[in-house]
């Protein structure tokens, strides 16, 4: 078993906010116990998969390692019991692609997959560039100081994905708030009860409230798009057919929710983290500013560096062997993407931020059948932002200590104060 203090650290939202304890815990595990069981206090035991090869091996065998059989996010025994009681035995509050296995997973994924392919996204390039330029102008208007996370990085990917989905601009603050409540449920500054969460019941109530608000919103949207379909992703979900029938209600709502949350929070975290790293590494900033062909390298390195999705869980559907260990049917596995992205067997100098890193074989978008649906959109919108921002940004430095969210699932910086000069 993994030592208790390490087991407790890897599920502790405060450790992710402090970040060094997380780097240390996973560094230790990759060295000493790369695939071992952990049982943090209050949790069922689970295997912690820390090396990139093992993460890829699990993700490729998606009949042997299911998403949907147990919670896809690490959760306490008490919370799991309560969710199952609420959801008629299911361990999930929502049922998006992430909670599905085949045949549903393939069927639901195919519905929007083509839309998110590079050939289709190319048509959006010019529109996204206009949006990016607008945010660069807004940053310039801050007059040399801003909180890059709150003033730019949270808002630009939000605007892009809401246009793609079909949510009007006036509702963006609401979507941002609900997303932050969902992923920031453990963070006293972000959760729905403004820090007052005392126990599992309150935390669950807060989550249910957030999901109910999303559902109320997307119910209306479904009606609208059924009556008047448009060229947006909401119209595909509202009018989609799976094996000759409309999507199930929970499945449709969950589809909107995953696009409206994972579709910006991840890209926001990566963008905020990238500027934080550039501000701390002036030579890297200079290199990419002077040679915009390095923007692609900057993007891959910032995705590796931040790894905004910190874990997903899988469940063994049968007895299996992995890296010489015997996994039993029903066992739960914790895939640590940040650990895979610091794996010394894959990366030279993994703790250095290097925009010239090549190859950069990270697993931040996952792997296999569930690999991120929005990866091409995420890369494209970040590329366009940096292509527009870097030529105008003459210098940047930190203007105070950046702060990270308290969360162990989807998270990143919540504040990156900077001082800058722009032309
Ligand atoms: C799934 C990361 C941006 C939508 C995932 C997964 C990861 C991830 C790790 C799970 C993959 C697996 O289980 O193997 C990221 C990162 C992003 C990002 C790092 C940005 C830097 C986006 C965007 C969208 C999106 C812009 C917009 C639609 C999804 C969806 C899934 C997913 C729908 C579920 C796919 C499935 O289970 O089949 N993402 N994501 N993501 N992502 Fe992203």
Short mmCIF file of C-alpha atoms and ligand atoms in Angstrom, two decimals:
data_model
loop_
_atom_site.label_atom_id
_atom_site.label_comp_id
_atom_site.label_asym_id
_atom_site.label_seq_id
_atom_site.Cartn_x
_atom_site.Cartn_y
_atom_site.Cartn_z
CA UNK A 1 0.00 0.00 0.00
CA UNK A 2 1.03 3.58 -0.62
CA UNK A 3 2.01 5.38 2.63
CA UNK A 4 -1.00 7.06 4.24
CA UNK A 5 0.32 10.62 4.04
CA UNK A 6 0.99 10.27 0.29
CA UNK A 7 -2.44 8.66 -0.24
CA UNK A 8 -4.13 11.54 1.58
CA UNK A 9 -2.14 14.14 -0.41
CA UNK A 10 -3.12 12.93 -3.86
CA UNK A 11 -6.84 13.48 -3.16
CA UNK A 12 -6.44 16.70 -1.17
CA UNK A 13 -7.73 19.84 -2.95
CA UNK A 14 -5.45 22.02 -0.80
CA UNK A 15 -2.40 20.03 -1.93
CA UNK A 16 -3.33 20.78 -5.57
CA UNK A 17 -3.64 24.48 -4.68
CA UNK A 18 -0.16 24.43 -3.09
CA UNK A 19 1.08 22.26 -6.02
CA UNK A 20 4.58 21.40 -4.63
CA UNK A 21 3.14 18.59 -2.43
CA UNK A 22 1.56 17.12 -5.57
CA UNK A 23 4.79 17.22 -7.59
CA UNK A 24 6.58 15.62 -4.63
CA UNK A 25 3.96 12.94 -4.00
CA UNK A 26 3.82 11.80 -7.62
CA UNK A 27 7.61 12.10 -8.04
CA UNK A 28 7.96 9.74 -5.07
CA UNK A 29 5.33 7.34 -6.44
CA UNK A 30 6.89 7.12 -9.92
CA UNK A 31 10.21 6.27 -8.29
CA UNK A 32 9.11 3.97 -5.47
CA UNK A 33 5.61 2.69 -6.19
CA UNK A 34 4.57 3.48 -9.79
CA UNK A 35 1.51 1.23 -9.64
CA UNK A 36 0.29 0.57 -6.13
CA UNK A 37 -2.91 0.74 -4.10
CA UNK A 38 -3.83 3.77 -1.99
CA UNK A 39 -6.59 4.17 0.55
CA UNK A 40 -6.93 7.78 1.68
CA UNK A 41 -9.03 8.24 4.83
CA UNK A 42 -12.72 7.84 3.98
CA UNK A 43 -12.10 6.34 0.53
CA UNK A 44 -12.29 2.86 -0.94
CA UNK A 45 -8.87 1.61 -2.05
CA UNK A 46 -7.78 2.31 -5.62
CA UNK A 47 -4.72 1.75 -7.81
CA UNK A 48 -2.69 4.88 -8.50
CA UNK A 49 -1.34 4.81 -12.07
CA UNK A 50 1.56 7.26 -12.26
CA UNK A 51 3.68 6.30 -15.27
CA UNK A 52 2.74 7.41 -18.74
CA UNK A 53 3.09 3.96 -20.34
CA UNK A 54 0.68 2.48 -17.79
CA UNK A 55 -1.81 5.34 -18.19
CA UNK A 56 -1.81 4.77 -21.97
CA UNK A 57 -2.15 1.00 -21.51
CA UNK A 58 -5.25 1.42 -19.32
CA UNK A 59 -6.82 3.98 -21.66
CA UNK A 60 -6.31 1.81 -24.73
CA UNK A 61 -8.10 -1.18 -23.20
CA UNK A 62 -11.45 0.44 -22.80
CA UNK A 63 -13.41 -2.81 -22.71
CA UNK A 64 -11.23 -4.05 -19.82
CA UNK A 65 -11.14 -0.71 -18.01
CA UNK A 66 -14.56 0.92 -18.01
CA UNK A 67 -15.48 4.54 -17.35
CA UNK A 68 -19.05 4.10 -16.21
CA UNK A 69 -19.07 1.25 -13.70
CA UNK A 70 -17.93 3.35 -10.73
CA UNK A 71 -17.45 7.10 -10.23
CA UNK A 72 -15.17 8.62 -12.88
CA UNK A 73 -13.86 11.09 -10.28
CA UNK A 74 -12.26 9.97 -7.03
CA UNK A 75 -14.91 10.24 -4.33
CA UNK A 76 -15.38 9.29 -0.67
CA UNK A 77 -17.36 6.23 0.40
CA UNK A 78 -19.97 8.49 2.00
CA UNK A 79 -20.39 10.74 -1.06
CA UNK A 80 -20.59 7.71 -3.35
CA UNK A 81 -23.33 6.17 -1.21
CA UNK A 82 -25.33 9.39 -1.24
CA UNK A 83 -25.01 9.89 -4.99
CA UNK A 84 -26.19 6.31 -5.60
CA UNK A 85 -29.16 6.88 -3.29
CA UNK A 86 -30.11 10.00 -5.24
CA UNK A 87 -29.51 8.54 -8.71
CA UNK A 88 -31.30 5.21 -8.41
CA UNK A 89 -28.09 3.24 -7.88
CA UNK A 90 -25.93 5.03 -10.46
CA UNK A 91 -22.62 6.42 -9.16
CA UNK A 92 -22.92 9.49 -11.46
CA UNK A 93 -24.81 12.77 -11.11
CA UNK A 94 -24.57 13.28 -14.89
CA UNK A 95 -24.16 10.93 -17.85
CA UNK A 96 -21.91 12.52 -20.46
CA UNK A 97 -19.41 10.81 -22.79
CA UNK A 98 -17.07 10.56 -19.82
CA UNK A 99 -19.45 8.27 -17.88
CA UNK A 100 -20.28 6.08 -20.90
CA UNK A 101 -18.83 2.90 -22.32
CA UNK A 102 -19.59 1.22 -25.63
CA UNK A 103 -21.95 0.96 -27.38
CA UNK A 104 -23.40 4.23 -25.98
CA UNK A 105 -20.03 5.97 -25.88
CA UNK A 106 -19.31 5.49 -29.59
CA UNK A 107 -22.86 6.36 -30.59
CA UNK A 108 -22.99 9.57 -28.56
CA UNK A 109 -19.46 10.62 -29.48
CA UNK A 110 -20.05 10.22 -33.23
CA UNK A 111 -22.87 12.74 -33.00
CA UNK A 112 -20.50 15.71 -32.54
CA UNK A 113 -17.09 14.25 -33.37
CA UNK A 114 -17.09 15.50 -36.98
CA UNK A 115 -17.97 18.99 -35.81
CA UNK A 116 -14.84 19.12 -33.63
CA UNK A 117 -12.47 17.84 -36.35
CA UNK A 118 -9.84 20.24 -37.77
CA UNK A 119 -11.44 20.31 -41.26
CA UNK A 120 -14.65 21.71 -39.79
CA UNK A 121 -12.96 24.01 -37.29
CA UNK A 122 -10.96 25.73 -40.05
CA UNK A 123 -14.10 27.63 -40.99
CA UNK A 124 -14.10 29.21 -37.50
CA UNK A 125 -10.51 30.45 -37.62
CA UNK A 126 -11.21 34.01 -38.78
CA UNK A 127 -14.08 34.49 -36.33
CA UNK A 128 -11.95 33.23 -33.42
CA UNK A 129 -9.17 35.60 -34.48
CA UNK A 130 -11.55 38.54 -34.24
CA UNK A 131 -12.55 37.39 -30.73
CA UNK A 132 -8.88 36.97 -29.72
CA UNK A 133 -8.00 40.46 -30.99
CA UNK A 134 -10.83 41.88 -28.92
CA UNK A 135 -9.42 40.28 -25.77
CA UNK A 136 -5.90 41.51 -26.57
CA UNK A 137 -7.33 45.03 -26.90
CA UNK A 138 -9.13 44.60 -23.58
CA UNK A 139 -5.89 43.54 -21.93
CA UNK A 140 -4.13 46.61 -23.37
CA UNK A 141 -6.94 48.76 -21.99
CA UNK A 142 -6.07 47.58 -18.46
CA UNK A 143 -3.09 49.94 -18.73
CA UNK A 144 -0.16 47.76 -17.73
CA UNK A 145 -1.58 45.70 -14.85
CA UNK A 146 -4.25 43.03 -14.73
CA UNK A 147 -5.17 39.68 -13.29
CA UNK A 148 -4.48 37.70 -16.47
CA UNK A 149 -6.52 34.72 -15.21
CA UNK A 150 -9.66 36.70 -14.42
CA UNK A 151 -9.40 39.44 -17.04
CA UNK A 152 -8.35 37.41 -20.09
CA UNK A 153 -7.78 33.66 -19.63
CA UNK A 154 -11.19 32.86 -18.10
CA UNK A 155 -13.13 34.99 -20.57
CA UNK A 156 -11.68 34.30 -24.02
CA UNK A 157 -12.18 30.48 -24.15
CA UNK A 158 -15.57 30.99 -22.49
CA UNK A 159 -16.66 33.30 -25.29
CA UNK A 160 -15.37 30.92 -27.98
CA UNK A 161 -17.11 27.80 -26.64
CA UNK A 162 -20.36 29.65 -25.92
CA UNK A 163 -20.45 30.83 -29.54
CA UNK A 164 -19.76 27.28 -30.70
CA UNK A 165 -22.47 25.89 -28.45
CA UNK A 166 -24.90 28.71 -29.20
CA UNK A 167 -25.20 30.42 -25.80
CA UNK A 168 -25.73 34.21 -26.13
CA UNK A 169 -23.02 36.51 -24.71
CA UNK A 170 -25.33 37.90 -22.05
CA UNK A 171 -25.46 34.47 -20.39
CA UNK A 172 -21.68 33.96 -20.29
CA UNK A 173 -21.20 35.25 -16.70
CA UNK A 174 -23.82 32.73 -15.56
CA UNK A 175 -22.10 29.88 -17.43
CA UNK A 176 -18.72 30.88 -15.95
CA UNK A 177 -20.15 30.98 -12.43
CA UNK A 178 -21.84 27.58 -12.77
CA UNK A 179 -18.66 26.04 -14.22
CA UNK A 180 -16.57 27.41 -11.36
CA UNK A 181 -19.09 26.10 -8.84
CA UNK A 182 -18.96 22.65 -10.42
CA UNK A 183 -15.19 22.27 -10.62
CA UNK A 184 -14.51 24.48 -7.59
CA UNK A 185 -16.91 22.74 -5.21
CA UNK A 186 -14.08 22.19 -2.72
CA UNK A 187 -12.77 25.76 -3.03
CA UNK A 188 -14.27 28.15 -0.44
CA UNK A 189 -13.92 31.10 -2.86
CA UNK A 190 -15.68 29.40 -5.76
CA UNK A 191 -18.31 26.98 -4.49
CA UNK A 192 -22.00 27.69 -4.53
CA UNK A 193 -22.32 28.23 -0.78
CA UNK A 194 -19.49 30.76 -0.66
CA UNK A 195 -17.31 28.64 1.56
CA UNK A 196 -20.00 27.40 3.92
CA UNK A 197 -19.79 23.72 2.91
CA UNK A 198 -19.63 21.81 6.20
CA UNK A 199 -20.15 18.21 5.17
CA UNK A 200 -20.91 15.80 2.35
CA UNK A 201 -24.63 16.65 2.38
CA UNK A 202 -23.95 20.34 1.85
CA UNK A 203 -21.34 19.67 -0.83
CA UNK A 204 -23.75 17.38 -2.66
CA UNK A 205 -26.62 19.81 -2.33
CA UNK A 206 -24.43 22.54 -3.80
CA UNK A 207 -23.47 20.33 -6.75
CA UNK A 208 -27.06 19.31 -7.36
CA UNK A 209 -28.12 22.95 -7.31
CA UNK A 210 -25.50 23.83 -9.90
CA UNK A 211 -26.50 20.92 -12.14
CA UNK A 212 -30.19 21.81 -11.78
CA UNK A 213 -29.44 25.38 -12.95
CA UNK A 214 -27.56 24.07 -15.96
CA UNK A 215 -30.44 21.72 -16.78
CA UNK A 216 -33.09 24.44 -16.49
CA UNK A 217 -31.06 26.55 -18.91
CA UNK A 218 -30.43 23.78 -21.42
CA UNK A 219 -34.03 22.53 -21.31
CA UNK A 220 -35.09 25.88 -22.71
CA UNK A 221 -32.33 25.75 -25.26
CA UNK A 222 -33.44 22.30 -26.44
CA UNK A 223 -36.97 23.55 -27.04
CA UNK A 224 -35.67 26.55 -28.93
CA UNK A 225 -33.32 24.51 -31.15
CA UNK A 226 -35.96 21.90 -31.88
CA UNK A 227 -38.28 24.66 -33.06
CA UNK A 228 -35.56 26.66 -34.89
CA UNK A 229 -32.36 24.68 -35.55
CA UNK A 230 -29.22 26.75 -36.17
CA UNK A 231 -25.60 26.09 -37.15
CA UNK A 232 -24.47 25.42 -33.56
CA UNK A 233 -23.58 22.44 -31.39
CA UNK A 234 -26.74 22.91 -29.29
CA UNK A 235 -28.82 22.21 -32.42
CA UNK A 236 -26.90 18.96 -33.01
CA UNK A 237 -27.58 17.81 -29.44
CA UNK A 238 -31.22 18.95 -29.42
CA UNK A 239 -32.06 17.25 -32.72
CA UNK A 240 -29.62 14.35 -32.59
CA UNK A 241 -30.76 10.74 -33.03
CA UNK A 242 -29.10 7.70 -31.49
CA UNK A 243 -30.17 4.44 -33.11
CA UNK A 244 -33.30 6.13 -34.45
CA UNK A 245 -34.34 7.80 -31.16
CA UNK A 246 -33.65 11.24 -29.68
CA UNK A 247 -30.95 11.40 -26.98
CA UNK A 248 -32.05 10.47 -23.46
CA UNK A 249 -32.86 13.53 -21.33
CA UNK A 250 -30.04 13.07 -18.79
CA UNK A 251 -27.63 12.24 -21.61
CA UNK A 252 -28.60 15.33 -23.64
CA UNK A 253 -28.32 17.61 -20.59
CA UNK A 254 -24.97 16.08 -19.69
CA UNK A 255 -23.74 16.61 -23.26
CA UNK A 256 -24.50 20.33 -23.06
CA UNK A 257 -22.94 20.49 -19.58
CA UNK A 258 -19.65 18.85 -20.54
CA UNK A 259 -19.22 21.11 -23.57
CA UNK A 260 -20.22 24.20 -21.55
CA UNK A 261 -17.74 23.41 -18.74
CA UNK A 262 -14.81 21.28 -19.97
CA UNK A 263 -14.95 23.33 -23.16
CA UNK A 264 -13.48 26.44 -21.50
CA UNK A 265 -12.21 25.81 -17.96
CA UNK A 266 -9.39 23.56 -19.20
CA UNK A 267 -8.26 25.98 -21.91
CA UNK A 268 -8.51 28.90 -19.46
CA UNK A 269 -6.29 27.12 -16.94
CA UNK A 270 -3.74 26.29 -19.63
CA UNK A 271 -3.67 29.87 -20.93
CA UNK A 272 -3.32 31.38 -17.44
CA UNK A 273 -0.61 28.90 -16.58
CA UNK A 274 1.27 29.65 -19.80
CA UNK A 275 1.50 33.36 -19.07
CA UNK A 276 2.52 32.62 -15.48
CA UNK A 277 5.35 30.40 -16.80
CA UNK A 278 6.42 32.98 -19.41
CA UNK A 279 6.48 35.73 -16.77
CA UNK A 280 8.78 33.58 -14.65
CA UNK A 281 10.98 32.58 -17.61
CA UNK A 282 11.91 35.75 -19.54
CA UNK A 283 14.24 33.84 -21.89
CA UNK A 284 11.35 31.57 -22.92
CA UNK A 285 9.10 34.60 -23.37
CA UNK A 286 11.72 36.28 -25.59
CA UNK A 287 12.29 33.10 -27.61
CA UNK A 288 8.64 32.60 -28.54
CA UNK A 289 7.96 36.32 -29.00
CA UNK A 290 10.90 36.62 -31.42
CA UNK A 291 9.95 33.47 -33.33
CA UNK A 292 6.22 32.86 -33.58
CA UNK A 293 6.86 29.46 -35.15
CA UNK A 294 7.47 28.41 -31.51
CA UNK A 295 3.83 29.12 -30.60
CA UNK A 296 2.94 25.49 -31.32
CA UNK A 297 5.69 24.44 -28.90
CA UNK A 298 4.40 26.93 -26.33
CA UNK A 299 0.92 25.44 -26.58
CA UNK A 300 1.99 21.81 -26.16
CA UNK A 301 4.35 22.74 -23.33
CA UNK A 302 1.74 24.79 -21.48
CA UNK A 303 -0.80 21.95 -21.79
CA UNK A 304 1.82 19.54 -20.42
CA UNK A 305 2.90 22.04 -17.77
CA UNK A 306 -0.59 22.72 -16.39
CA UNK A 307 -2.37 19.45 -17.23
CA UNK A 308 -5.75 20.97 -16.28
CA UNK A 309 -7.51 17.59 -15.94
CA UNK A 310 -5.78 16.15 -12.90
CA UNK A 311 -7.24 12.64 -12.98
CA UNK A 312 -9.94 10.28 -14.23
CA UNK A 313 -10.92 6.92 -12.73
CA UNK A 314 -11.41 3.60 -14.51
CA UNK A 315 -12.88 0.31 -13.23
CA UNK A 316 -11.58 -3.15 -14.17
CA UNK A 317 -14.29 -5.28 -15.80
CA UNK A 318 -12.24 -8.46 -15.31
CA UNK A 319 -9.08 -9.71 -13.59
CA UNK A 320 -6.10 -8.17 -15.37
CA UNK A 321 -2.38 -7.70 -15.20
CA UNK A 322 -0.78 -4.30 -15.48
CA UNK A 323 2.93 -3.52 -15.05
CA UNK A 324 3.38 -6.87 -13.34
CA UNK A 325 0.57 -6.28 -10.79
CA UNK A 326 -2.62 -8.29 -10.47
CA UNK A 327 -5.67 -6.08 -10.83
CA UNK A 328 -8.92 -7.73 -9.70
CA UNK A 329 -12.30 -7.40 -11.40
CA UNK A 330 -14.08 -4.36 -9.91
CA UNK A 331 -10.87 -2.58 -8.84
CA UNK A 332 -10.78 1.18 -9.24
CA UNK A 333 -7.85 2.92 -10.96
CA UNK A 334 -6.75 6.56 -10.60
CA UNK A 335 -5.04 7.85 -13.76
CA UNK A 336 -2.79 10.77 -12.80
CA UNK A 337 -2.26 12.87 -15.93
CA UNK A 338 0.07 15.40 -14.23
CA UNK A 339 2.24 12.49 -13.11
CA UNK A 340 2.31 11.03 -16.64
CA UNK A 341 3.36 14.48 -17.84
CA UNK A 342 6.37 14.64 -15.49
CA UNK A 343 7.43 11.05 -16.21
CA UNK A 344 11.24 10.96 -16.31
CA UNK A 345 11.05 7.95 -18.66
CA UNK A 346 9.35 10.15 -21.28
CA UNK A 347 10.67 13.68 -20.72
CA UNK A 348 14.18 15.07 -20.30
CA UNK A 349 14.19 17.60 -17.50
CA UNK A 350 10.41 17.27 -16.89
CA UNK A 351 10.26 20.05 -14.29
CA UNK A 352 11.56 22.67 -16.75
CA UNK A 353 9.16 24.78 -18.82
CA UNK A 354 10.61 24.58 -22.33
CA UNK A 355 8.77 25.91 -25.39
CA UNK A 356 11.30 24.16 -27.67
CA UNK A 357 10.62 20.72 -26.15
CA UNK A 358 10.38 18.21 -29.01
CA UNK A 359 8.92 15.67 -29.07
CA UNK A 360 6.40 16.58 -26.39
CA UNK A 361 4.39 13.38 -25.89
CA UNK A 362 2.09 14.43 -23.08
CA UNK A 363 -1.14 12.75 -21.98
CA UNK A 364 -2.98 15.92 -20.94
CA UNK A 365 -5.80 15.17 -23.43
CA UNK A 366 -5.99 11.55 -22.33
CA UNK A 367 -5.67 8.71 -24.83
CA UNK A 368 -7.69 6.09 -26.65
CA UNK A 369 -11.44 6.09 -27.21
CA UNK A 370 -12.17 8.87 -24.68
CA UNK A 371 -9.35 11.17 -25.83
CA UNK A 372 -10.47 14.80 -25.51
CA UNK A 373 -13.19 15.62 -28.02
CA UNK A 374 -12.22 19.31 -28.02
CA UNK A 375 -8.44 18.97 -28.36
CA UNK A 376 -8.26 20.54 -31.85
CA UNK A 377 -10.46 23.45 -30.84
CA UNK A 378 -8.41 23.97 -27.66
CA UNK A 379 -5.13 24.04 -29.60
CA UNK A 380 -6.53 26.28 -32.31
CA UNK A 381 -7.98 28.91 -29.97
CA UNK A 382 -4.79 29.03 -27.89
CA UNK A 383 -2.63 29.34 -31.02
CA UNK A 384 -4.71 32.25 -32.28
CA UNK A 385 -4.59 34.04 -28.92
CA UNK A 386 -0.79 33.78 -28.69
CA UNK A 387 -0.37 34.81 -32.34
CA UNK A 388 -2.35 37.94 -31.58
CA UNK A 389 -1.00 38.67 -28.09
CA UNK A 390 2.74 38.01 -28.38
CA UNK A 391 3.55 40.56 -31.10
CA UNK A 392 1.91 43.25 -28.94
CA UNK A 393 3.22 42.16 -25.55
CA UNK A 394 6.63 43.78 -25.01
CA UNK A 395 7.28 42.56 -21.49
CA UNK A 396 5.47 40.76 -18.68
CA UNK A 397 6.28 40.01 -15.05
CA UNK A 398 4.37 38.74 -12.06
CA UNK A 399 2.75 41.42 -9.93
CA UNK A 400 2.08 39.30 -6.84
CA UNK A 401 1.80 35.61 -6.11
CA UNK A 402 -0.48 33.63 -8.48
CA UNK A 403 -2.96 31.36 -6.72
CA UNK A 404 -4.37 27.96 -7.69
CA UNK A 405 -7.87 26.52 -7.17
CA UNK A 406 -8.49 24.08 -4.34
CA UNK A 407 -9.64 21.09 -6.40
CA UNK A 408 -8.34 17.67 -7.38
CA UNK A 409 -10.18 17.10 -10.68
CA UNK A 410 -10.37 19.90 -13.26
CA UNK A 411 -8.43 22.90 -12.00
CA UNK A 412 -5.66 25.43 -12.50
CA UNK A 413 -4.69 28.97 -11.54
CA UNK A 414 -7.47 31.19 -10.20
CA UNK A 415 -5.40 34.37 -10.10
CA UNK A 416 -2.31 35.43 -12.08
CA UNK A 417 -1.56 39.12 -11.34
CA UNK A 418 0.82 40.60 -13.92
CA UNK A 419 2.50 43.89 -14.85
CA UNK A 420 3.10 44.29 -18.57
CA UNK A 421 3.95 46.63 -21.44
CA UNK A 422 2.02 46.46 -24.69
CA UNK A 423 2.25 48.31 -27.98
C1 LIG B 1 -12.33 14.61 -22.42
C2 LIG B 1 -8.47 17.33 -21.36
C3 LIG B 1 -10.42 21.07 -23.80
C4 LIG B 1 -14.47 18.51 -24.39
C5 LIG B 1 -11.12 15.02 -21.94
C6 LIG B 1 -10.20 14.20 -21.19
C7 LIG B 1 -9.12 14.95 -20.89
C8 LIG B 1 -9.35 16.27 -21.44
C9 LIG B 1 -7.91 14.51 -20.09
C10 LIG B 1 -10.42 12.72 -20.81
C11 LIG B 1 -9.74 11.87 -21.84
C12 LIG B 1 -9.67 10.41 -21.51
O1 LIG B 1 -10.45 9.89 -20.69
O2 LIG B 1 -8.80 9.73 -22.12
C13 LIG B 1 -8.67 18.57 -21.95
C14 LIG B 1 -7.67 19.63 -21.97
C15 LIG B 1 -8.23 20.68 -22.65
C16 LIG B 1 -9.56 20.29 -23.05
C17 LIG B 1 -6.28 19.53 -21.36
C18 LIG B 1 -7.66 22.04 -22.97
C19 LIG B 1 -6.40 22.39 -22.88
C20 LIG B 1 -11.66 20.69 -24.21
C21 LIG B 1 -12.53 21.48 -25.04
C22 LIG B 1 -13.68 20.78 -25.20
C23 LIG B 1 -13.52 19.52 -24.48
C24 LIG B 1 -12.21 22.86 -25.63
C25 LIG B 1 -14.84 21.28 -26.01
C26 LIG B 1 -15.80 20.62 -26.46
C27 LIG B 1 -14.22 17.23 -23.92
C28 LIG B 1 -15.20 16.15 -23.94
C29 LIG B 1 -14.58 15.03 -23.37
C30 LIG B 1 -13.24 15.44 -23.01
C31 LIG B 1 -16.61 16.23 -24.48
C32 LIG B 1 -15.15 13.62 -23.17
C33 LIG B 1 -14.67 12.73 -24.29
C34 LIG B 1 -15.07 11.27 -24.14
O3 LIG B 1 -15.20 10.78 -23.00
O4 LIG B 1 -15.24 10.62 -25.18
N1 LIG B 1 -10.57 16.28 -22.09
N2 LIG B 1 -9.78 19.00 -22.60
N3 LIG B 1 -12.29 19.50 -23.90
N4 LIG B 1 -13.06 16.77 -23.36
FE1 LIG B 1 -11.38 17.85 -23.09
#
